C-alpha positions as semicolon CSV with decimal commas, in nm:
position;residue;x (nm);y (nm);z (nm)
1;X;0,000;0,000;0,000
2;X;0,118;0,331;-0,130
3;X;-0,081;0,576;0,068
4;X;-0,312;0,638;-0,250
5;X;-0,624;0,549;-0,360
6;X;-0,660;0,451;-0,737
7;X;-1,005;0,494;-0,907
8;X;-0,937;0,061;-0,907
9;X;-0,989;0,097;-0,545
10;X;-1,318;0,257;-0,523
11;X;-1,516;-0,021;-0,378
12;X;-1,878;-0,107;-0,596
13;X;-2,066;-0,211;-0,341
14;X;-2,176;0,031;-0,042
15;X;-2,424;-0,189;0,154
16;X;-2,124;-0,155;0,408
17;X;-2,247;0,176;0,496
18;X;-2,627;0,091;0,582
19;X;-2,583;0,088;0,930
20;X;-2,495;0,439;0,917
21;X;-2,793;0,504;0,750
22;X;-2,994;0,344;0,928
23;X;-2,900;0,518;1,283
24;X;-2,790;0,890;1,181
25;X;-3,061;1,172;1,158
26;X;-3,119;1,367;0,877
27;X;-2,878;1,646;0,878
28;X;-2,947;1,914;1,156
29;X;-2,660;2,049;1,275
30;X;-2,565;1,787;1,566
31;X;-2,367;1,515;1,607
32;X;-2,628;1,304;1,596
33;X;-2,641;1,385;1,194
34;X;-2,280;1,318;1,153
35;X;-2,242;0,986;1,362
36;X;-2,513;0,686;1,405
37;X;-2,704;0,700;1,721
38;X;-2,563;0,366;1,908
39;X;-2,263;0,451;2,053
40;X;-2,263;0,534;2,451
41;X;-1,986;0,821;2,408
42;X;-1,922;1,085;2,142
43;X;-1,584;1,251;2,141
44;X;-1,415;1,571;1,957
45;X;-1,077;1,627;1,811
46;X;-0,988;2,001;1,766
47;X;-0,804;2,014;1,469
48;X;-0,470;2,239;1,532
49;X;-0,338;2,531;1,377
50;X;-0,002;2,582;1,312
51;X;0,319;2,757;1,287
52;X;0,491;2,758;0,989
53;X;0,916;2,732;1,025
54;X;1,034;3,000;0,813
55;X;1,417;2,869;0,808
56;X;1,475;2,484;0,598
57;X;1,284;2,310;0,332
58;X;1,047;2,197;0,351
59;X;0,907;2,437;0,626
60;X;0,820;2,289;0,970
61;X;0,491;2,259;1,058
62;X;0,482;2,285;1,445
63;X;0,108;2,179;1,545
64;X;-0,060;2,468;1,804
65;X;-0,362;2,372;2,034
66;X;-0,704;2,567;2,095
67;X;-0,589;2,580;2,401
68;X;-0,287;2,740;2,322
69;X;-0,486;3,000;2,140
70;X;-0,716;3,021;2,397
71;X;-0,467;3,097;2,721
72;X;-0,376;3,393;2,494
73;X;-0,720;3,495;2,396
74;X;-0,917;3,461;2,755
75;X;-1,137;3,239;2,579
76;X;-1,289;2,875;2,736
77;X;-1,229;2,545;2,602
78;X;-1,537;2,368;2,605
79;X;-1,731;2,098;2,443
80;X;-1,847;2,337;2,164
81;X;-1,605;2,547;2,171
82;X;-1,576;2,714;1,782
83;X;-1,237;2,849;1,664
84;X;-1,422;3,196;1,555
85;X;-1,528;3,204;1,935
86;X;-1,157;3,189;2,013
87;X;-1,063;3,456;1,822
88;X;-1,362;3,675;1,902
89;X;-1,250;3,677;2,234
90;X;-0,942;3,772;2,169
91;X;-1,063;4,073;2,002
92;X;-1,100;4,251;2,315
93;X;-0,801;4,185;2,494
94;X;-0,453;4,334;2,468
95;X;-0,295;4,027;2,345
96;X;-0,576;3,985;2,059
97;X;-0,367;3,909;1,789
98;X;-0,283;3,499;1,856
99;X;-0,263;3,507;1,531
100;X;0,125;3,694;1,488
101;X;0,223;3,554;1,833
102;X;0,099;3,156;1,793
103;X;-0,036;3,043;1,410
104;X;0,016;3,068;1,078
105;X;-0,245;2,859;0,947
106;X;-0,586;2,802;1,087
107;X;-0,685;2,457;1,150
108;X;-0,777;2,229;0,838
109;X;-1,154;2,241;0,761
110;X;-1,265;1,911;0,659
111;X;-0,949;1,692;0,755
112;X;-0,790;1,573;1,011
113;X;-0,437;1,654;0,996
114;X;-0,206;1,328;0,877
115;X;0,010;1,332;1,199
116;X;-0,344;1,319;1,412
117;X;-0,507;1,103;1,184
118;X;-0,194;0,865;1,239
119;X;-0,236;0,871;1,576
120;X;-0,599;0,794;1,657
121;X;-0,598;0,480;1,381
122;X;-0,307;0,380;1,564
123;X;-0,546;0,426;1,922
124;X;-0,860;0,307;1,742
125;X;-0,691;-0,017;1,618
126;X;-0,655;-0,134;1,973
127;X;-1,057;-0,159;2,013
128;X;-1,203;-0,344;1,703
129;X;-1,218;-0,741;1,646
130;X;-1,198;-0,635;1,263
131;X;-0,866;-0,426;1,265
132;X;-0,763;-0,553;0,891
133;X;-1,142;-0,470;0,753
134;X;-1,210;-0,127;0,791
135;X;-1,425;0,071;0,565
136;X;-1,348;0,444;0,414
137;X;-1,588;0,738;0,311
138;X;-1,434;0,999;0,117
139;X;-1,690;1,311;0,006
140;X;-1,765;1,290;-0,362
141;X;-1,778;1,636;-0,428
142;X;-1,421;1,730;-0,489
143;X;-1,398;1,722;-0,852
144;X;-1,222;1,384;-0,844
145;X;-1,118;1,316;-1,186
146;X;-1,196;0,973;-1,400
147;X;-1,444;0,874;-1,128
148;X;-1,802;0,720;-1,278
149;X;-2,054;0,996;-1,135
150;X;-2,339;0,731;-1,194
151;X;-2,116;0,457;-1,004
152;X;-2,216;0,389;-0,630
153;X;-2,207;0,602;-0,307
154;X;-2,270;0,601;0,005
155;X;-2,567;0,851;0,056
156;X;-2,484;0,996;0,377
157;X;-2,696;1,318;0,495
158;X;-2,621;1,579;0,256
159;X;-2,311;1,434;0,183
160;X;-2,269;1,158;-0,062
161;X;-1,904;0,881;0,002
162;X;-1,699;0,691;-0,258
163;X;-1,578;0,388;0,000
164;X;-1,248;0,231;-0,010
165;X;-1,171;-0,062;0,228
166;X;-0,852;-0,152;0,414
167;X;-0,701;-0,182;0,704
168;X;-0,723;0,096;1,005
169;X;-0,419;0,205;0,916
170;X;-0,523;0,296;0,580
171;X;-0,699;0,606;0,700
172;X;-0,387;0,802;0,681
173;X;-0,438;0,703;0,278
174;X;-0,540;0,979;0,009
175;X;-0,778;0,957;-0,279
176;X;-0,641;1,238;-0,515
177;X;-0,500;1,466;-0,239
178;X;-0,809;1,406;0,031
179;X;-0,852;1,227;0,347
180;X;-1,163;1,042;0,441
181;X;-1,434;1,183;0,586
182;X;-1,579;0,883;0,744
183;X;-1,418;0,542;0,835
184;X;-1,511;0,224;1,077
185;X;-1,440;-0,091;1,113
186;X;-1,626;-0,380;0,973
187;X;-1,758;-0,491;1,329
188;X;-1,886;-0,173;1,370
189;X;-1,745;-0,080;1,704
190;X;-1,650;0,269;1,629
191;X;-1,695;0,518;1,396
192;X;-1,528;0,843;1,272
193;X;-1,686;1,167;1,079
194;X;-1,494;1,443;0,921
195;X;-1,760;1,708;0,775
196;X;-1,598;1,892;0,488
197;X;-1,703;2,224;0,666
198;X;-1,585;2,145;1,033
199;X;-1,268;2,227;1,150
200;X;-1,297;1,922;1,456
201;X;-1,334;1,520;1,396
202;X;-1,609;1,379;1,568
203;X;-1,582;0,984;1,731
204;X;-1,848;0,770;1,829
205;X;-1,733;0,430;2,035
206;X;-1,693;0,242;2,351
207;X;-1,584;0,448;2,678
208;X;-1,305;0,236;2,728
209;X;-1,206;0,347;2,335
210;X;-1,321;0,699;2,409
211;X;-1,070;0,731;2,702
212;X;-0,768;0,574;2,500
213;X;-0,893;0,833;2,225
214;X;-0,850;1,107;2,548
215;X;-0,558;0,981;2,663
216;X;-0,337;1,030;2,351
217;X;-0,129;1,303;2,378
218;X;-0,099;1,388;2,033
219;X;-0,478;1,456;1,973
220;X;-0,656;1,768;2,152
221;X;-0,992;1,608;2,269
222;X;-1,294;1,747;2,400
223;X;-1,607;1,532;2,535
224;X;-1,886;1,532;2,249
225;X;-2,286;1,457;2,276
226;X;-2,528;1,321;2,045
227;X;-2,737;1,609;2,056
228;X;-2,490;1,876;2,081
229;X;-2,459;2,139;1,792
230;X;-2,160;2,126;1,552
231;X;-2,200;2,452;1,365
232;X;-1,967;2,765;1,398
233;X;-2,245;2,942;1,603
234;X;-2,264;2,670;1,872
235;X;-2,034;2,828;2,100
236;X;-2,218;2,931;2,389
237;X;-1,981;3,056;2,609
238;X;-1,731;3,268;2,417
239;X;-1,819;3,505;2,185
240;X;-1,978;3,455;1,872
241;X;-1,847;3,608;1,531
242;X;-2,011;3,770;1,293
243;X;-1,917;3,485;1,014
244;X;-1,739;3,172;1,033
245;X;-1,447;3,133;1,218
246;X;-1,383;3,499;1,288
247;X;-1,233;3,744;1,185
């Protein structure tokens, strides 16, 4: 395995994927519409900024926390805690611009950084009877080139899969640049959702998985609910922006 999906790869039958179906809600703005509704706890990776080395090649990518951003911004990590919030805060406070002093880049919208993605298949592997038959949902609607747009998907709320199938480790694999957006195992013990518009991962799966998933010290986690909103208005505690993520 290369690390890349080939159109060859794109797996014809998506009957994999009913289960999801069959337990998410129709999209709404929760978790709940993101992840099916059997798991007993729902977890949430912020994805991290970062700061960009200006001296070698290629640059250094240094990964930076919310909560790193947040210390400097008085804002509150919480369980919906929305990176606009963060920088709202920070509007109104001497040190207000995290941006110069922490991050160059925002966090990725609609991937989980490779490093992080690394690290929770590697935590994720530990908690599955079906570690070497995993199943892969990457979003359609990047302009992939060559693929069949009459072939099958996975109709997910709003957002329609091509499914590849592998190993867990193959979720740090690509299919024409992108990460996927959903993946489980075959024994359906977990499962993990990437929206394209959501700069967090969100994990549904046993609590003993849930705390490994926690415990990892490469992975900023927050606790997650089935009902709780997802969009970049849900913070309730910091300060909302006047658009998405700020300023």
């Amino acid at each position: 395995m290369d690390g890349t999906w080939h159109l060859d790869d794109i797996c014809s039958d998506d009957s994999a994927g009913q289960w999801i179906i069959d337990n998410i809600r129709n999209f709404d703005g929760t978790v709940g519409s993101l992840l099916p509704l059997v798991f007993p706890v729902y977890s949430r990776i912020l994805h991290p900024a970062a700061r960009i080395g200006q001296t070698g090649a290629p640059a250094v990518r240094t990964p930076v926390t919310w909560q790193e951003v947040a210390d400097v911004s008085n804002a509150v990590i919480h369980q919906t805690v929305e990176w606009g919030s963060i920088l709202e805060a920070g509007a109104t406070t001497p040190a207000s611009d995290t941006r110069d002093q922490l991050w160059d880049e925002e966090p990725s919208t609609g991937e989980l950084p490779l490093p992080q993605r690394s690290a929770l298949a590697a935590v994720l592997e530990r908690f599955t009877r079906t570690p070497d038959d995993c199943w892969f949902g990457v979003w359609e609607g990047n302009s992939y080139l060559g693929v069949d747009p009459h072939g099958p998907r996975l109709h997910l709320p709003q957002r329609s899969m091509l499914l590849f199938r592998g190993p867990v480790g193959a979720a740090v694999n690509t299919f024409q640049g992108h990460g996927p957006n959903v993946w489980w195992p075959a024994d359906q013990a977990w499962c993990v959702a990437t929206d394209i518009d959501l700069m967090s991962t969100y994990i549904g799966a046993s609590t003993e998985a849930s705390r490994a998933v926690a415990a990892e010290a490469t992975l900023e986690v927050v606790g997650a609910s089935k009902d709780q909103r997802v969009t970049w208005d849900s913070d309730g505690i910091n300060p909302l922006p006047d658009r998405p993520y700020g300023r």
